[in-house]
JSON list of C-alpha atoms in Angstrom, two decimals:
[
{"chain": "P", "resi": 1, "resn": "UNK", "atom": "CA", "xyz": [-10.14, 3.14, 11.14]},
{"chain": "P", "resi": 2, "resn": "UNK", "atom": "CA", "xyz": [-7.44, 2.21, 8.78]},
{"chain": "P", "resi": 3, "resn": "UNK", "atom": "CA", "xyz": [-6.48, 4.22, 5.74]},
{"chain": "P", "resi": 4, "resn": "UNK", "atom": "CA", "xyz": [-4.90, 2.86, 2.81]},
{"chain": "P", "resi": 5, "resn": "UNK", "atom": "CA", "xyz": [-2.42, 4.86, 1.92]},
{"chain": "P", "resi": 6, "resn": "UNK", "atom": "CA", "xyz": [1.43, 4.36, -0.02]},
{"chain": "P", "resi": 7, "resn": "UNK", "atom": "CA", "xyz": [4.50, 5.26, 2.51]},
{"chain": "P", "resi": 8, "resn": "UNK", "atom": "CA", "xyz": [7.69, 6.18, 1.20]},
{"chain": "P", "resi": 9, "resn": "UNK", "atom": "CA", "xyz": [10.38, 6.29, 2.87]},
{"chain": "P", "resi": 10, "resn": "UNK", "atom": "CA", "xyz": [14.34, 6.36, 2.71]},
{"chain": "P", "resi": 11, "resn": "UNK", "atom": "CA", "xyz": [17.36, 4.25, 3.93]},
{"chain": "P", "resi": 12, "resn": "UNK", "atom": "CA", "xyz": [19.80, 6.45, 5.65]},
{"chain": "P", "resi": 13, "resn": "UNK", "atom": "CA", "xyz": [21.98, 6.40, 2.16]},
{"chain": "P", "resi": 14, "resn": "UNK", "atom": "CA", "xyz": [18.97, 8.14, 0.50]},
{"chain": "P", "resi": 15, "resn": "UNK", "atom": "CA", "xyz": [17.57, 4.83, -1.40]},
{"chain": "P", "resi": 16, "resn": "UNK", "atom": "CA", "xyz": [13.36, 5.22, -1.84]},
{"chain": "P", "resi": 17, "resn": "UNK", "atom": "CA", "xyz": [11.04, 2.81, -0.77]},
{"chain": "P", "resi": 18, "resn": "UNK", "atom": "CA", "xyz": [7.55, 2.98, -1.33]},
{"chain": "P", "resi": 19, "resn": "UNK", "atom": "CA", "xyz": [5.12, 0.50, 0.23]},
{"chain": "P", "resi": 20, "resn": "UNK", "atom": "CA", "xyz": [1.79, -0.01, -0.06]},
{"chain": "P", "resi": 21, "resn": "UNK", "atom": "CA", "xyz": [-0.21, 0.77, 3.81]},
{"chain": "P", "resi": 22, "resn": "UNK", "atom": "CA", "xyz": [-2.94, 0.60, 5.90]},
{"chain": "P", "resi": 23, "resn": "UNK", "atom": "CA", "xyz": [-2.72, 3.72, 8.14]},
{"chain": "P", "resi": 24, "resn": "UNK", "atom": "CA", "xyz": [-4.11, 4.53, 11.97]},
{"chain": "P", "resi": 25, "resn": "UNK", "atom": "CA", "xyz": [-4.79, 8.22, 13.22]},
{"chain": "P", "resi": 26, "resn": "UNK", "atom": "CA", "xyz": [-4.86, 8.78, 17.68]},
{"chain": "P", "resi": 27, "resn": "UNK", "atom": "CA", "xyz": [-5.42, 12.40, 18.04]},
{"chain": "P", "resi": 28, "resn": "UNK", "atom": "CA", "xyz": [-3.86, 13.78, 15.77]},
{"chain": "P", "resi": 29, "resn": "UNK", "atom": "CA", "xyz": [-1.04, 11.21, 15.38]},
{"chain": "P", "resi": 30, "resn": "UNK", "atom": "CA", "xyz": [-0.15, 8.82, 12.55]},
{"chain": "P", "resi": 31, "resn": "UNK", "atom": "CA", "xyz": [0.53, 5.58, 13.20]},
{"chain": "P", "resi": 32, "resn": "UNK", "atom": "CA", "xyz": [2.24, 3.08, 11.05]},
{"chain": "P", "resi": 33, "resn": "UNK", "atom": "CA", "xyz": [2.75, -0.68, 11.85]},
{"chain": "P", "resi": 34, "resn": "UNK", "atom": "CA", "xyz": [4.68, -2.63, 9.45]},
{"chain": "P", "resi": 35, "resn": "UNK", "atom": "CA", "xyz": [5.60, -6.14, 9.97]},
{"chain": "P", "resi": 36, "resn": "UNK", "atom": "CA", "xyz": [8.38, -7.30, 11.04]},
{"chain": "P", "resi": 37, "resn": "UNK", "atom": "CA", "xyz": [11.90, -7.73, 8.83]},
{"chain": "P", "resi": 38, "resn": "UNK", "atom": "CA", "xyz": [10.25, -4.31, 6.98]},
{"chain": "P", "resi": 39, "resn": "UNK", "atom": "CA", "xyz": [12.62, -2.17, 4.97]},
{"chain": "P", "resi": 40, "resn": "UNK", "atom": "CA", "xyz": [9.71, 0.85, 6.38]},
{"chain": "P", "resi": 41, "resn": "UNK", "atom": "CA", "xyz": [10.35, -0.28, 9.69]},
{"chain": "P", "resi": 42, "resn": "UNK", "atom": "CA", "xyz": [14.14, -0.43, 8.83]},
{"chain": "P", "resi": 43, "resn": "UNK", "atom": "CA", "xyz": [14.03, 3.16, 6.85]},
{"chain": "P", "resi": 44, "resn": "UNK", "atom": "CA", "xyz": [12.40, 4.96, 10.17]},
{"chain": "P", "resi": 45, "resn": "UNK", "atom": "CA", "xyz": [14.00, 3.68, 12.13]},
{"chain": "P", "resi": 46, "resn": "UNK", "atom": "CA", "xyz": [17.60, 4.96, 10.47]},
{"chain": "P", "resi": 47, "resn": "UNK", "atom": "CA", "xyz": [16.16, 8.58, 9.15]},
{"chain": "P", "resi": 48, "resn": "UNK", "atom": "CA", "xyz": [13.69, 8.70, 11.68]},
{"chain": "P", "resi": 49, "resn": "UNK", "atom": "CA", "xyz": [10.53, 10.09, 9.26]},
{"chain": "P", "resi": 50, "resn": "UNK", "atom": "CA", "xyz": [8.27, 8.85, 6.15]},
{"chain": "P", "resi": 51, "resn": "UNK", "atom": "CA", "xyz": [5.58, 10.11, 3.92]},
{"chain": "P", "resi": 52, "resn": "UNK", "atom": "CA", "xyz": [2.34, 8.65, 3.86]},
{"chain": "P", "resi": 53, "resn": "UNK", "atom": "CA", "xyz": [0.54, 9.18, 0.22]},
{"chain": "P", "resi": 54, "resn": "UNK", "atom": "CA", "xyz": [-2.39, 9.48, -0.94]},
{"chain": "P", "resi": 55, "resn": "UNK", "atom": "CA", "xyz": [-3.03, 8.06, -4.17]},
{"chain": "P", "resi": 56, "resn": "UNK", "atom": "CA", "xyz": [-6.14, 7.54, -6.68]},
{"chain": "P", "resi": 57, "resn": "UNK", "atom": "CA", "xyz": [-3.32, 5.41, -9.68]},
{"chain": "P", "resi": 58, "resn": "UNK", "atom": "CA", "xyz": [-4.07, 1.87, -7.85]},
{"chain": "P", "resi": 59, "resn": "UNK", "atom": "CA", "xyz": [-1.19, 0.51, -9.98]},
{"chain": "P", "resi": 60, "resn": "UNK", "atom": "CA", "xyz": [0.66, 2.18, -7.40]},
{"chain": "P", "resi": 61, "resn": "UNK", "atom": "CA", "xyz": [-0.87, -0.29, -4.97]},
{"chain": "P", "resi": 62, "resn": "UNK", "atom": "CA", "xyz": [-0.84, -3.20, -7.82]},
{"chain": "P", "resi": 63, "resn": "UNK", "atom": "CA", "xyz": [2.99, -2.54, -8.72]},
{"chain": "P", "resi": 64, "resn": "UNK", "atom": "CA", "xyz": [4.25, -2.42, -5.70]},
{"chain": "P", "resi": 65, "resn": "UNK", "atom": "CA", "xyz": [3.15, -5.58, -4.44]},
{"chain": "P", "resi": 66, "resn": "UNK", "atom": "CA", "xyz": [4.36, -7.34, -8.38]},
{"chain": "P", "resi": 67, "resn": "UNK", "atom": "CA", "xyz": [7.83, -5.57, -8.44]},
{"chain": "P", "resi": 68, "resn": "UNK", "atom": "CA", "xyz": [7.24, -2.11, -9.95]},
{"chain": "P", "resi": 69, "resn": "UNK", "atom": "CA", "xyz": [8.04, 0.12, -7.27]},
{"chain": "P", "resi": 70, "resn": "UNK", "atom": "CA", "xyz": [10.10, 2.49, -9.88]},
{"chain": "P", "resi": 71, "resn": "UNK", "atom": "CA", "xyz": [7.04, 5.32, -9.09]},
{"chain": "P", "resi": 72, "resn": "UNK", "atom": "CA", "xyz": [8.23, 8.90, -9.79]},
{"chain": "P", "resi": 73, "resn": "UNK", "atom": "CA", "xyz": [9.06, 11.16, -6.21]},
{"chain": "P", "resi": 74, "resn": "UNK", "atom": "CA", "xyz": [9.57, 14.97, -5.84]},
{"chain": "P", "resi": 75, "resn": "UNK", "atom": "CA", "xyz": [11.40, 15.47, -2.96]},
{"chain": "P", "resi": 76, "resn": "UNK", "atom": "CA", "xyz": [9.42, 17.01, 1.21]},
{"chain": "P", "resi": 77, "resn": "UNK", "atom": "CA", "xyz": [10.06, 20.09, 2.40]},
{"chain": "P", "resi": 78, "resn": "UNK", "atom": "CA", "xyz": [10.09, 19.03, 5.92]},
{"chain": "P", "resi": 79, "resn": "UNK", "atom": "CA", "xyz": [11.33, 16.26, 5.86]},
{"chain": "P", "resi": 80, "resn": "UNK", "atom": "CA", "xyz": [14.78, 14.22, 4.13]},
{"chain": "P", "resi": 81, "resn": "UNK", "atom": "CA", "xyz": [12.05, 12.46, 2.21]},
{"chain": "P", "resi": 82, "resn": "UNK", "atom": "CA", "xyz": [10.34, 11.61, -0.82]},
{"chain": "P", "resi": 83, "resn": "UNK", "atom": "CA", "xyz": [7.02, 11.80, -1.62]},
{"chain": "P", "resi": 84, "resn": "UNK", "atom": "CA", "xyz": [4.60, 10.06, -4.60]},
{"chain": "P", "resi": 85, "resn": "UNK", "atom": "CA", "xyz": [4.74, 12.76, -7.64]},
{"chain": "P", "resi": 86, "resn": "UNK", "atom": "CA", "xyz": [1.38, 10.97, -8.32]},
{"chain": "P", "resi": 87, "resn": "UNK", "atom": "CA", "xyz": [0.30, 11.79, -5.02]},
{"chain": "P", "resi": 88, "resn": "UNK", "atom": "CA", "xyz": [-3.08, 13.80, -3.95]},
{"chain": "P", "resi": 89, "resn": "UNK", "atom": "CA", "xyz": [-1.75, 14.33, -1.20]},
{"chain": "P", "resi": 90, "resn": "UNK", "atom": "CA", "xyz": [0.57, 13.86, 1.67]},
{"chain": "P", "resi": 91, "resn": "UNK", "atom": "CA", "xyz": [1.51, 14.16, 4.95]},
{"chain": "P", "resi": 92, "resn": "UNK", "atom": "CA", "xyz": [5.29, 14.24, 6.36]},
{"chain": "P", "resi": 93, "resn": "UNK", "atom": "CA", "xyz": [6.19, 12.91, 9.55]},
{"chain": "P", "resi": 94, "resn": "UNK", "atom": "CA", "xyz": [8.32, 12.72, 12.12]},
{"chain": "P", "resi": 95, "resn": "UNK", "atom": "CA", "xyz": [8.49, 9.88, 14.32]},
{"chain": "P", "resi": 96, "resn": "UNK", "atom": "CA", "xyz": [8.31, 10.59, 18.23]},
{"chain": "P", "resi": 97, "resn": "UNK", "atom": "CA", "xyz": [7.95, 6.96, 19.75]},
{"chain": "P", "resi": 98, "resn": "UNK", "atom": "CA", "xyz": [7.77, 3.36, 18.71]},
{"chain": "P", "resi": 99, "resn": "UNK", "atom": "CA", "xyz": [6.16, 0.65, 20.68]},
{"chain": "P", "resi": 100, "resn": "UNK", "atom": "CA", "xyz": [8.09, -2.18, 20.52]},
{"chain": "P", "resi": 101, "resn": "UNK", "atom": "CA", "xyz": [6.72, -5.99, 19.31]},
{"chain": "P", "resi": 102, "resn": "UNK", "atom": "CA", "xyz": [8.02, -8.96, 17.79]},
{"chain": "P", "resi": 103, "resn": "UNK", "atom": "CA", "xyz": [6.55, -9.27, 14.76]},
{"chain": "P", "resi": 104, "resn": "UNK", "atom": "CA", "xyz": [4.75, -5.92, 13.91]},
{"chain": "P", "resi": 105, "resn": "UNK", "atom": "CA", "xyz": [5.95, -2.50, 15.88]},
{"chain": "P", "resi": 106, "resn": "UNK", "atom": "CA", "xyz": [3.50, 0.46, 16.39]},
{"chain": "P", "resi": 107, "resn": "UNK", "atom": "CA", "xyz": [5.19, 3.54, 15.26]},
{"chain": "P", "resi": 108, "resn": "UNK", "atom": "CA", "xyz": [3.50, 6.99, 15.91]},
{"chain": "P", "resi": 109, "resn": "UNK", "atom": "CA", "xyz": [4.46, 9.39, 14.29]},
{"chain": "P", "resi": 110, "resn": "UNK", "atom": "CA", "xyz": [3.63, 13.51, 14.00]},
{"chain": "P", "resi": 111, "resn": "UNK", "atom": "CA", "xyz": [2.64, 15.54, 11.39]},
{"chain": "P", "resi": 112, "resn": "UNK", "atom": "CA", "xyz": [5.04, 18.54, 10.64]},
{"chain": "P", "resi": 113, "resn": "UNK", "atom": "CA", "xyz": [3.38, 19.32, 6.85]},
{"chain": "P", "resi": 114, "resn": "UNK", "atom": "CA", "xyz": [0.44, 18.50, 5.38]},
{"chain": "P", "resi": 115, "resn": "UNK", "atom": "CA", "xyz": [-0.09, 19.79, 1.47]},
{"chain": "P", "resi": 116, "resn": "UNK", "atom": "CA", "xyz": [-3.07, 19.07, -0.93]},
{"chain": "P", "resi": 117, "resn": "UNK", "atom": "CA", "xyz": [-1.68, 19.11, -4.35]},
{"chain": "P", "resi": 118, "resn": "UNK", "atom": "CA", "xyz": [-5.19, 17.95, -6.22]},
{"chain": "P", "resi": 119, "resn": "UNK", "atom": "CA", "xyz": [-9.06, 17.06, -5.00]},
{"chain": "P", "resi": 120, "resn": "UNK", "atom": "CA", "xyz": [-9.65, 13.55, -4.50]},
{"chain": "P", "resi": 121, "resn": "UNK", "atom": "CA", "xyz": [-12.58, 12.31, -6.97]},
{"chain": "P", "resi": 122, "resn": "UNK", "atom": "CA", "xyz": [-13.48, 8.67, -4.97]},
{"chain": "P", "resi": 123, "resn": "UNK", "atom": "CA", "xyz": [-12.71, 4.90, -6.12]},
{"chain": "P", "resi": 124, "resn": "UNK", "atom": "CA", "xyz": [-14.31, 3.60, -8.30]},
{"chain": "P", "resi": 125, "resn": "UNK", "atom": "CA", "xyz": [-15.25, 0.14, -7.63]},
{"chain": "P", "resi": 126, "resn": "UNK", "atom": "CA", "xyz": [-13.41, -0.95, -9.48]},
{"chain": "P", "resi": 127, "resn": "UNK", "atom": "CA", "xyz": [-10.52, 0.61, -8.03]},
{"chain": "P", "resi": 128, "resn": "UNK", "atom": "CA", "xyz": [-11.57, -0.28, -4.65]},
{"chain": "P", "resi": 129, "resn": "UNK", "atom": "CA", "xyz": [-11.51, -3.61, -6.18]},
{"chain": "P", "resi": 130, "resn": "UNK", "atom": "CA", "xyz": [-7.69, -3.15, -6.75]},
{"chain": "P", "resi": 131, "resn": "UNK", "atom": "CA", "xyz": [-7.04, -1.91, -3.56]},
{"chain": "P", "resi": 132, "resn": "UNK", "atom": "CA", "xyz": [-8.58, -4.74, -1.76]},
{"chain": "P", "resi": 133, "resn": "UNK", "atom": "CA", "xyz": [-7.16, -7.54, -4.08]},
{"chain": "P", "resi": 134, "resn": "UNK", "atom": "CA", "xyz": [-3.91, -6.06, -3.66]},
{"chain": "P", "resi": 135, "resn": "UNK", "atom": "CA", "xyz": [-4.82, -6.17, 0.04]},
{"chain": "P", "resi": 136, "resn": "UNK", "atom": "CA", "xyz": [-5.29, -9.78, -0.35]},
{"chain": "P", "resi": 137, "resn": "UNK", "atom": "CA", "xyz": [-2.08, -10.46, -2.33]},
{"chain": "P", "resi": 138, "resn": "UNK", "atom": "CA", "xyz": [0.47, -9.42, 0.51]},
{"chain": "P", "resi": 139, "resn": "UNK", "atom": "CA", "xyz": [-1.36, -11.79, 2.23]},
{"chain": "P", "resi": 140, "resn": "UNK", "atom": "CA", "xyz": [-1.00, -14.92, 0.16]},
{"chain": "P", "resi": 141, "resn": "UNK", "atom": "CA", "xyz": [1.17, -16.21, 2.15]},
{"chain": "P", "resi": 142, "resn": "UNK", "atom": "CA", "xyz": [-1.22, -16.16, 5.53]},
{"chain": "P", "resi": 143, "resn": "UNK", "atom": "CA", "xyz": [-4.64, -17.34, 3.55]},
{"chain": "P", "resi": 144, "resn": "UNK", "atom": "CA", "xyz": [-6.34, -20.20, 2.53]},
{"chain": "P", "resi": 145, "resn": "UNK", "atom": "CA", "xyz": [-5.69, -20.70, -1.39]},
{"chain": "P", "resi": 146, "resn": "UNK", "atom": "CA", "xyz": [-10.04, -21.31, -1.47]},
{"chain": "P", "resi": 147, "resn": "UNK", "atom": "CA", "xyz": [-10.30, -18.13, 0.36]},
{"chain": "P", "resi": 148, "resn": "UNK", "atom": "CA", "xyz": [-7.81, -16.11, -1.88]},
{"chain": "P", "resi": 149, "resn": "UNK", "atom": "CA", "xyz": [-9.71, -16.93, -5.15]},
{"chain": "P", "resi": 150, "resn": "UNK", "atom": "CA", "xyz": [-13.29, -16.76, -3.74]},
{"chain": "P", "resi": 151, "resn": "UNK", "atom": "CA", "xyz": [-12.17, -13.39, -3.56]},
{"chain": "P", "resi": 152, "resn": "UNK", "atom": "CA", "xyz": [-10.88, -12.25, -6.16]},
{"chain": "P", "resi": 153, "resn": "UNK", "atom": "CA", "xyz": [-13.86, -14.21, -8.45]},
{"chain": "P", "resi": 154, "resn": "UNK", "atom": "CA", "xyz": [-16.39, -12.02, -5.86]},
{"chain": "P", "resi": 155, "resn": "UNK", "atom": "CA", "xyz": [-13.89, -8.80, -6.44]},
{"chain": "P", "resi": 156, "resn": "UNK", "atom": "CA", "xyz": [-13.44, -9.27, -10.15]},
{"chain": "P", "resi": 157, "resn": "UNK", "atom": "CA", "xyz": [-16.73, -8.17, -10.76]},
{"chain": "P", "resi": 158, "resn": "UNK", "atom": "CA", "xyz": [-16.42, -4.80, -10.28]},
{"chain": "P", "resi": 159, "resn": "UNK", "atom": "CA", "xyz": [-13.11, -4.87, -12.62]},
{"chain": "P", "resi": 160, "resn": "UNK", "atom": "CA", "xyz": [-15.66, -6.16, -15.29]},
{"chain": "P", "resi": 161, "resn": "UNK", "atom": "CA", "xyz": [-18.85, -3.48, -14.44]},
{"chain": "P", "resi": 162, "resn": "UNK", "atom": "CA", "xyz": [-16.07, 0.05, -13.76]},
{"chain": "P", "resi": 163, "resn": "UNK", "atom": "CA", "xyz": [-12.86, -0.45, -14.27]},
{"chain": "P", "resi": 164, "resn": "UNK", "atom": "CA", "xyz": [-11.05, 1.84, -16.47]},
{"chain": "P", "resi": 165, "resn": "UNK", "atom": "CA", "xyz": [-7.45, 0.87, -18.63]},
{"chain": "P", "resi": 166, "resn": "UNK", "atom": "CA", "xyz": [-5.08, 1.98, -15.52]},
{"chain": "P", "resi": 167, "resn": "UNK", "atom": "CA", "xyz": [-7.85, -0.52, -13.05]},
{"chain": "P", "resi": 168, "resn": "UNK", "atom": "CA", "xyz": [-7.47, -3.40, -15.85]},
{"chain": "P", "resi": 169, "resn": "UNK", "atom": "CA", "xyz": [-3.56, -2.57, -15.92]},
{"chain": "P", "resi": 170, "resn": "UNK", "atom": "CA", "xyz": [-3.11, -2.96, -11.73]},
{"chain": "P", "resi": 171, "resn": "UNK", "atom": "CA", "xyz": [-5.38, -5.81, -12.15]},
{"chain": "P", "resi": 172, "resn": "UNK", "atom": "CA", "xyz": [-3.66, -8.23, -14.67]},
{"chain": "P", "resi": 173, "resn": "UNK", "atom": "CA", "xyz": [-1.03, -7.72, -12.53]},
{"chain": "P", "resi": 174, "resn": "UNK", "atom": "CA", "xyz": [-2.78, -9.05, -8.92]},
{"chain": "P", "resi": 175, "resn": "UNK", "atom": "CA", "xyz": [-4.18, -11.84, -11.11]},
{"chain": "P", "resi": 176, "resn": "UNK", "atom": "CA", "xyz": [-0.78, -12.85, -12.47]},
{"chain": "P", "resi": 177, "resn": "UNK", "atom": "CA", "xyz": [1.23, -12.64, -8.62]},
{"chain": "P", "resi": 178, "resn": "UNK", "atom": "CA", "xyz": [-1.72, -14.68, -7.33]},
{"chain": "P", "resi": 179, "resn": "UNK", "atom": "CA", "xyz": [-1.19, -17.26, -10.64]},
{"chain": "P", "resi": 180, "resn": "UNK", "atom": "CA", "xyz": [2.66, -17.73, -9.95]},
{"chain": "P", "resi": 181, "resn": "UNK", "atom": "CA", "xyz": [2.62, -18.15, -6.26]},
{"chain": "P", "resi": 182, "resn": "UNK", "atom": "CA", "xyz": [0.64, -21.02, -6.46]},
{"chain": "P", "resi": 183, "resn": "UNK", "atom": "CA", "xyz": [2.16, -21.99, -9.83]},
{"chain": "P", "resi": 184, "resn": "UNK", "atom": "CA", "xyz": [5.78, -22.28, -7.51]},
{"chain": "P", "resi": 185, "resn": "UNK", "atom": "CA", "xyz": [3.49, -23.65, -4.81]},
{"chain": "P", "resi": 186, "resn": "UNK", "atom": "CA", "xyz": [2.50, -26.53, -7.16]},
{"chain": "P", "resi": 187, "resn": "UNK", "atom": "CA", "xyz": [-1.49, -25.97, -5.70]},
{"chain": "P", "resi": 188, "resn": "UNK", "atom": "CA", "xyz": [-2.85, -26.19, -9.56]},
{"chain": "P", "resi": 189, "resn": "UNK", "atom": "CA", "xyz": [-5.63, -23.18, -10.15]},
{"chain": "P", "resi": 190, "resn": "UNK", "atom": "CA", "xyz": [-8.92, -23.55, -10.75]}
]
């Protein structure tokens, strides 16, 4: 099972990087699988730590994929890193081993601290639609245009029926990114 989270890492010089990432848990170990090249991968290799943030503000997922990465952070307790201030909870991780792969290495991380900041009430359909749309945007270069359009058309139903202001804002960021991508590739938009 893959859980959609937001991972925060720091470079050796302390520069913060925030990225949405699906994670796996295997026997109490968190497994991250960033694609190469990746700032997240570079940072974890340099510092041997990362933070998994559980968030319900889907603007963070959409924002990271649309050039909006400046989200407030606070220092962690057990690792030299930061967590998102908006996190409902977070896990501080230390890298224990790497399964190398030319495209997508698997980083096995031990949980060294775990904190809950607020209760998770659950996602509404619009929040889930934004997360799905963010995954599609992260794969624009891999998927056929007609698949992207069909998926966005379907996801728009949930946005229209259940979105609040944050979800609508995130949705608009993602739509603009898709439009821009296809305009740059000179593929006409339906």
